[in-house]
């Protein structure tokens, strides 16, 4: 029962993380509906991403930086899903 709940939460977090990555590709106007969606997604994902970003800073690529923290969290979530969801 607990394993199934944890499995569902990991699946939801994975989808929310994908949403954060996709939303980061587009400009979001302050005060728009998407801004409120992004703020919720940001609030859910940032507590996990921020500590990783301190350890692994974004890689400079010309005038922008490639943030590797979502990739690492994706891998960690997949590892946890394989461990937990196989038993659920």
CSV table of N, CA, C and O in Angstrom, one decimal:
chain,number,residue,atom,x,y,z
A,1,UNK,N,0.8,-1.2,0.0
A,1,UNK,CA,0.0,0.0,0.0
A,1,UNK,C,0.9,1.3,0.0
A,1,UNK,O,0.7,2.2,-0.8
A,2,UNK,N,1.9,1.3,0.9
A,2,UNK,CA,2.7,2.5,1.0
A,2,UNK,C,3.6,2.5,-0.3
A,2,UNK,O,3.9,3.6,-0.8
A,3,UNK,N,4.0,1.4,-0.7
A,3,UNK,CA,4.9,1.3,-2.0
A,3,UNK,C,4.1,1.8,-3.2
A,3,UNK,O,4.6,2.6,-4.0
A,4,UNK,N,2.8,1.5,-3.2
A,4,UNK,CA,2.0,2.0,-4.3
A,4,UNK,C,1.8,3.5,-4.3
A,4,UNK,O,1.9,4.2,-5.3
A,5,UNK,N,1.6,4.0,-3.1
A,5,UNK,CA,1.5,5.5,-2.9
A,5,UNK,C,2.8,6.2,-3.3
A,5,UNK,O,2.8,7.2,-4.0
A,6,UNK,N,3.9,5.7,-2.8
A,6,UNK,CA,5.2,6.2,-3.1
A,6,UNK,C,5.5,6.2,-4.6
A,6,UNK,O,6.0,7.1,-5.2
A,7,UNK,N,5.0,5.1,-5.3
A,7,UNK,CA,5.2,4.9,-6.7
A,7,UNK,C,4.4,6.0,-7.4
A,7,UNK,O,4.9,6.6,-8.4
A,8,UNK,N,3.2,6.2,-7.0
A,8,UNK,CA,2.3,7.3,-7.7
A,8,UNK,C,2.9,8.7,-7.4
A,8,UNK,O,2.9,9.5,-8.3
A,9,UNK,N,3.5,8.9,-6.3
A,9,UNK,CA,4.1,10.2,-6.0
A,9,UNK,C,5.3,10.4,-6.8
A,9,UNK,O,5.5,11.5,-7.3
A,10,UNK,N,6.1,9.4,-7.0
A,10,UNK,CA,7.3,9.5,-7.9
A,10,UNK,C,6.9,9.8,-9.3
A,10,UNK,O,7.5,10.6,-10.0
A,11,UNK,N,5.8,9.1,-9.8
A,11,UNK,CA,5.4,9.3,-11.1
A,11,UNK,C,4.9,10.8,-11.3
A,11,UNK,O,5.2,11.4,-12.3
A,12,UNK,N,4.1,11.3,-10.3
A,12,UNK,CA,3.6,12.6,-10.4
A,12,UNK,C,4.8,13.6,-10.4
A,12,UNK,O,4.8,14.6,-11.1
A,13,UNK,N,5.8,13.4,-9.5
A,13,UNK,CA,6.9,14.3,-9.4
A,13,UNK,C,7.7,14.3,-10.7
A,13,UNK,O,8.2,15.4,-11.2
A,14,UNK,N,7.8,13.1,-11.4
A,14,UNK,CA,8.5,13.0,-12.7
A,14,UNK,C,7.8,13.9,-13.7
A,14,UNK,O,8.4,14.7,-14.4
A,15,UNK,N,6.5,13.8,-13.7
A,15,UNK,CA,5.7,14.6,-14.7
A,15,UNK,C,5.8,16.1,-14.4
A,15,UNK,O,5.9,17.0,-15.3
A,16,UNK,N,5.8,16.5,-13.1
A,16,UNK,CA,5.9,17.9,-12.7
A,16,UNK,C,7.3,18.4,-13.1
A,16,UNK,O,7.4,19.5,-13.6
A,17,UNK,N,8.3,17.6,-12.9
A,17,UNK,CA,9.7,18.0,-13.3
A,17,UNK,C,9.7,18.2,-14.9
A,17,UNK,O,10.4,19.1,-15.3
A,18,UNK,N,9.1,17.3,-15.6
A,18,UNK,CA,9.0,17.5,-17.1
A,18,UNK,C,8.4,18.8,-17.4
A,18,UNK,O,8.8,19.6,-18.2
A,19,UNK,N,7.3,19.1,-16.7
A,19,UNK,CA,6.6,20.4,-16.9
A,19,UNK,C,7.5,21.6,-16.6
A,19,UNK,O,7.4,22.6,-17.3
A,20,UNK,N,8.3,21.5,-15.6
A,20,UNK,CA,9.2,22.6,-15.2
A,20,UNK,C,10.2,22.8,-16.3
A,20,UNK,O,10.5,23.9,-16.7
A,21,UNK,N,10.8,21.7,-16.9
A,21,UNK,CA,11.8,21.8,-17.9
A,21,UNK,C,11.1,22.4,-19.2
A,21,UNK,O,11.7,23.4,-19.8
A,22,UNK,N,9.9,22.0,-19.5
A,22,UNK,CA,9.3,22.5,-20.7
A,22,UNK,C,8.9,24.0,-20.5
A,22,UNK,O,9.1,24.8,-21.4
A,23,UNK,N,8.4,24.3,-19.4
A,23,UNK,CA,8.0,25.7,-19.1
A,23,UNK,C,9.2,26.6,-19.1
A,23,UNK,O,9.1,27.8,-19.5
A,24,UNK,N,10.4,26.1,-18.8
A,24,UNK,CA,11.6,27.0,-18.8
A,24,UNK,C,12.0,27.4,-20.2
A,24,UNK,O,12.8,28.3,-20.3
A,25,UNK,N,11.5,26.7,-21.2
A,25,UNK,CA,11.9,27.0,-22.6
A,25,UNK,C,11.1,28.2,-23.1
A,25,UNK,O,11.5,28.7,-24.2
A,26,UNK,N,10.1,28.6,-22.5
A,26,UNK,CA,9.2,29.7,-23.0
A,26,UNK,C,9.2,30.9,-22.1
A,26,UNK,O,9.2,30.7,-20.9
A,27,UNK,N,9.1,32.1,-22.7
A,27,UNK,CA,8.9,33.3,-21.8
A,27,UNK,C,7.6,33.3,-21.2
A,27,UNK,O,6.6,33.0,-21.9
A,28,UNK,N,7.5,33.6,-19.9
A,28,UNK,CA,6.2,33.6,-19.2
A,28,UNK,C,6.0,35.0,-18.7
A,28,UNK,O,6.8,35.5,-17.9
A,29,UNK,N,4.9,35.6,-19.1
A,29,UNK,CA,4.5,36.9,-18.7
A,29,UNK,C,4.1,36.9,-17.2
A,29,UNK,O,3.2,36.1,-16.8
A,30,UNK,N,4.6,37.8,-16.4
A,30,UNK,CA,4.1,37.9,-15.0
A,30,UNK,C,2.6,38.3,-15.0
A,30,UNK,O,2.1,39.0,-15.8
A,31,UNK,N,1.9,37.6,-14.1
A,31,UNK,CA,0.5,37.9,-13.9
A,31,UNK,C,-0.4,37.0,-14.8
A,31,UNK,O,-1.6,37.1,-14.7
A,32,UNK,N,0.2,36.3,-15.7
A,32,UNK,CA,-0.6,35.4,-16.6
A,32,UNK,C,-1.0,34.1,-15.9
A,32,UNK,O,-0.4,33.8,-14.9
A,33,UNK,N,-1.8,33.4,-16.5
A,33,UNK,CA,-2.2,32.1,-16.0
A,33,UNK,C,-1.1,31.1,-15.9
A,33,UNK,O,-0.9,30.3,-15.0
A,34,UNK,N,-0.2,31.2,-16.9
A,34,UNK,CA,1.0,30.3,-17.0
A,34,UNK,C,2.0,30.7,-15.9
A,34,UNK,O,2.7,29.8,-15.4
A,35,UNK,N,2.0,31.9,-15.5
A,35,UNK,CA,2.9,32.4,-14.4
A,35,UNK,C,2.5,31.7,-13.1
A,35,UNK,O,3.3,31.3,-12.3
A,36,UNK,N,1.2,31.6,-12.9
A,36,UNK,CA,0.7,31.0,-11.6
A,36,UNK,C,1.0,29.5,-11.7
A,36,UNK,O,1.4,28.9,-10.6
A,37,UNK,N,0.8,28.8,-12.8
A,37,UNK,CA,1.2,27.4,-13.0
A,37,UNK,C,2.6,27.2,-12.7
A,37,UNK,O,3.0,26.3,-12.0
A,38,UNK,N,3.5,28.1,-13.3
A,38,UNK,CA,4.9,27.9,-13.2
A,38,UNK,C,5.3,28.1,-11.7
A,38,UNK,O,6.2,27.4,-11.2
A,39,UNK,N,4.7,29.1,-11.0
A,39,UNK,CA,5.1,29.3,-9.6
A,39,UNK,C,4.7,28.1,-8.8
A,39,UNK,O,5.5,27.7,-7.8
A,40,UNK,N,3.7,27.3,-9.0
A,40,UNK,CA,3.4,26.1,-8.3
A,40,UNK,C,4.4,25.0,-8.6
A,40,UNK,O,4.9,24.4,-7.7
A,41,UNK,N,4.7,24.9,-9.9
A,41,UNK,CA,5.6,23.9,-10.4
A,41,UNK,C,7.0,24.2,-9.8
A,41,UNK,O,7.7,23.3,-9.3
A,42,UNK,N,7.4,25.5,-9.8
A,42,UNK,CA,8.7,25.9,-9.2
A,42,UNK,C,8.7,25.6,-7.7
A,42,UNK,O,9.7,25.1,-7.2
A,43,UNK,N,7.6,25.9,-7.0
A,43,UNK,CA,7.6,25.6,-5.6
A,43,UNK,C,7.8,24.1,-5.2
A,43,UNK,O,8.3,23.8,-4.2
A,44,UNK,N,7.3,23.3,-6.1
A,44,UNK,CA,7.3,21.8,-5.9
A,44,UNK,C,8.7,21.3,-6.2
A,44,UNK,O,9.2,20.4,-5.5
A,45,UNK,N,9.3,21.8,-7.3
A,45,UNK,CA,10.6,21.2,-7.7
A,45,UNK,C,11.9,21.9,-7.2
A,45,UNK,O,12.9,21.3,-7.1
A,46,UNK,N,11.8,23.2,-6.9
A,46,UNK,CA,13.0,23.9,-6.5
A,46,UNK,C,13.6,23.4,-5.2
A,46,UNK,O,14.9,23.4,-5.1
A,47,UNK,N,12.9,22.9,-4.2
A,47,UNK,CA,13.6,22.4,-3.0
A,47,UNK,C,14.5,21.2,-3.3
A,47,UNK,O,15.4,21.0,-2.5
A,48,UNK,N,14.2,20.5,-4.3
A,48,UNK,CA,15.1,19.4,-4.7
A,48,UNK,C,16.2,19.8,-5.6
A,48,UNK,O,17.4,19.4,-5.5
A,49,UNK,N,15.9,20.7,-6.6
A,49,UNK,CA,16.9,21.2,-7.6
A,49,UNK,C,17.9,22.1,-7.0
A,49,UNK,O,19.1,22.1,-7.4
A,50,UNK,N,17.5,23.0,-6.1
A,50,UNK,CA,18.5,24.0,-5.6
A,50,UNK,C,19.7,23.4,-4.9
A,50,UNK,O,20.8,23.9,-5.2
A,51,UNK,N,19.6,22.5,-4.0
A,51,UNK,CA,20.8,21.9,-3.4
A,51,UNK,C,21.7,21.3,-4.5
A,51,UNK,O,23.0,21.4,-4.3
A,52,UNK,N,21.2,20.6,-5.5
A,52,UNK,CA,22.0,20.0,-6.5
A,52,UNK,C,22.7,21.1,-7.3
A,52,UNK,O,23.9,20.9,-7.7
A,53,UNK,N,22.0,22.2,-7.6
A,53,UNK,CA,22.6,23.3,-8.3
A,53,UNK,C,23.8,23.9,-7.6
A,53,UNK,O,24.7,24.4,-8.2
A,54,UNK,N,23.8,23.9,-6.3
A,54,UNK,CA,24.9,24.4,-5.5
A,54,UNK,C,26.2,23.5,-5.7
A,54,UNK,O,27.3,23.9,-5.7
A,55,UNK,N,25.9,22.2,-5.8
A,55,UNK,CA,27.0,21.2,-5.9
A,55,UNK,C,27.5,21.2,-7.4
A,55,UNK,O,28.7,21.1,-7.7
A,56,UNK,N,26.5,21.2,-8.3
A,56,UNK,CA,26.8,21.1,-9.7
A,56,UNK,C,26.3,22.3,-10.4
A,56,UNK,O,25.1,22.4,-10.8
A,57,UNK,N,27.1,23.4,-10.6
A,57,UNK,CA,26.6,24.6,-11.2
A,57,UNK,C,26.3,24.4,-12.7
A,57,UNK,O,26.8,23.5,-13.3
A,58,UNK,N,25.5,25.3,-13.3
A,58,UNK,CA,25.2,25.2,-14.7
A,58,UNK,C,26.4,25.3,-15.5
A,58,UNK,O,27.4,26.0,-15.2
A,59,UNK,N,26.5,24.5,-16.6
A,59,UNK,CA,27.6,24.5,-17.5
A,59,UNK,C,27.4,25.7,-18.5
A,59,UNK,O,26.4,25.8,-19.1
A,60,UNK,N,28.4,26.5,-18.6
A,60,UNK,CA,28.4,27.7,-19.6
A,60,UNK,C,28.4,27.2,-21.0
A,60,UNK,O,29.3,26.4,-21.4
A,61,UNK,N,27.5,27.7,-21.8
A,61,UNK,CA,27.4,27.4,-23.2
A,61,UNK,C,27.2,28.7,-24.0
A,61,UNK,O,26.0,29.0,-24.2
A,62,UNK,N,28.2,29.4,-24.3
A,62,UNK,CA,28.0,30.6,-25.0
A,62,UNK,C,27.4,31.7,-24.0
A,62,UNK,O,28.0,31.9,-22.9
A,63,UNK,N,26.3,32.2,-24.4
A,63,UNK,CA,25.7,33.2,-23.5
A,63,UNK,C,24.7,32.6,-22.6
A,63,UNK,O,24.0,33.4,-21.9
A,64,UNK,N,24.5,31.3,-22.5
A,64,UNK,CA,23.6,30.7,-21.6
A,64,UNK,C,24.2,29.6,-20.8
A,64,UNK,O,25.3,29.2,-21.1
A,65,UNK,N,23.5,29.1,-19.8
A,65,UNK,CA,24.0,28.0,-19.0
A,65,UNK,C,23.1,26.8,-19.1
A,65,UNK,O,21.8,26.9,-19.2
A,66,UNK,N,23.6,25.6,-19.1
A,66,UNK,CA,22.9,24.3,-19.1
A,66,UNK,C,22.8,23.8,-17.7
A,66,UNK,O,23.8,23.4,-17.1
A,67,UNK,N,21.6,23.8,-17.2
A,67,UNK,CA,21.4,23.3,-15.8
A,67,UNK,C,21.3,21.8,-15.8
A,67,UNK,O,20.3,21.3,-16.4
A,68,UNK,N,22.2,21.1,-15.2
A,68,UNK,CA,22.2,19.7,-15.1
A,68,UNK,C,21.4,19.1,-14.0
A,68,UNK,O,21.1,17.9,-14.0
A,69,UNK,N,20.9,19.9,-13.1
A,69,UNK,CA,20.2,19.4,-11.9
A,69,UNK,C,18.9,18.7,-12.3
A,69,UNK,O,18.6,17.6,-11.7
A,70,UNK,N,18.1,19.1,-13.2
A,70,UNK,CA,16.9,18.3,-13.6
A,70,UNK,C,17.3,16.9,-14.1
A,70,UNK,O,16.6,15.9,-13.9
A,71,UNK,N,18.4,16.8,-14.9
A,71,UNK,CA,18.8,15.5,-15.4
A,71,UNK,C,19.1,14.6,-14.3
A,71,UNK,O,18.8,13.4,-14.3
A,72,UNK,N,19.8,15.1,-13.3
A,72,UNK,CA,20.2,14.2,-12.2
A,72,UNK,C,19.0,13.8,-11.4
A,72,UNK,O,18.9,12.6,-11.0
A,73,UNK,N,18.0,14.7,-11.2
A,73,UNK,CA,16.8,14.4,-10.5
A,73,UNK,C,16.0,13.4,-11.3
A,73,UNK,O,15.4,12.4,-10.7
A,74,UNK,N,15.9,13.5,-12.6
A,74,UNK,CA,15.3,12.5,-13.5
A,74,UNK,C,15.8,11.1,-13.2
A,74,UNK,O,15.1,10.2,-13.0
A,75,UNK,N,17.2,11.0,-13.2
A,75,UNK,CA,17.8,9.7,-13.0
A,75,UNK,C,17.5,9.2,-11.6
A,75,UNK,O,17.3,8.0,-11.5
A,76,UNK,N,17.5,10.0,-10.6
A,76,UNK,CA,17.3,9.6,-9.2
A,76,UNK,C,15.8,9.1,-9.1
A,76,UNK,O,15.6,8.1,-8.5
A,77,UNK,N,14.9,9.8,-9.7
A,77,UNK,CA,13.5,9.4,-9.7
A,77,UNK,C,13.3,8.1,-10.4
A,77,UNK,O,12.6,7.2,-9.9
A,78,UNK,N,13.9,7.9,-11.5
A,78,UNK,CA,13.8,6.6,-12.3
A,78,UNK,C,14.4,5.5,-11.4
A,78,UNK,O,13.8,4.4,-11.4
A,79,UNK,N,15.5,5.7,-10.8
A,79,UNK,CA,16.1,4.7,-9.9
A,79,UNK,C,15.2,4.3,-8.8
A,79,UNK,O,15.0,3.1,-8.5
A,80,UNK,N,14.6,5.3,-8.1
A,80,UNK,CA,13.7,5.1,-7.1
A,80,UNK,C,12.4,4.4,-7.6
A,80,UNK,O,11.9,3.5,-6.9
A,81,UNK,N,11.9,4.8,-8.8
A,81,UNK,CA,10.8,4.1,-9.3
A,81,UNK,C,11.1,2.6,-9.6
A,81,UNK,O,10.2,1.8,-9.3
A,82,UNK,N,12.2,2.3,-10.1
A,82,UNK,CA,12.6,0.9,-10.4
A,82,UNK,C,12.7,0.1,-9.1
A,82,UNK,O,12.3,-1.0,-9.0
A,83,UNK,N,13.1,0.8,-8.0
A,83,UNK,CA,13.2,0.1,-6.7
A,83,UNK,C,11.9,-0.1,-6.0
A,83,UNK,O,11.6,-1.2,-5.5
A,84,UNK,N,11.0,1.0,-6.1
A,84,UNK,CA,9.8,1.0,-5.4
A,84,UNK,C,8.6,0.4,-6.2
A,84,UNK,O,7.9,-0.5,-5.7
A,85,UNK,N,8.5,0.8,-7.4
A,85,UNK,CA,7.3,0.4,-8.2
A,85,UNK,C,7.4,-1.1,-8.6
A,85,UNK,O,6.3,-1.6,-9.0
A,86,UNK,N,8.5,-1.7,-8.7
A,86,UNK,CA,8.6,-3.1,-9.0
A,86,UNK,C,8.0,-3.9,-7.9
A,86,UNK,O,7.5,-5.0,-8.2
A,87,UNK,N,7.9,-3.4,-6.7
A,87,UNK,CA,7.3,-4.2,-5.6
A,87,UNK,C,5.9,-3.8,-5.4
A,87,UNK,O,5.2,-4.5,-4.6
A,88,UNK,N,5.4,-2.7,-6.0
A,88,UNK,CA,4.0,-2.3,-5.8
A,88,UNK,C,3.0,-3.1,-6.6
A,88,UNK,O,3.3,-3.8,-7.5
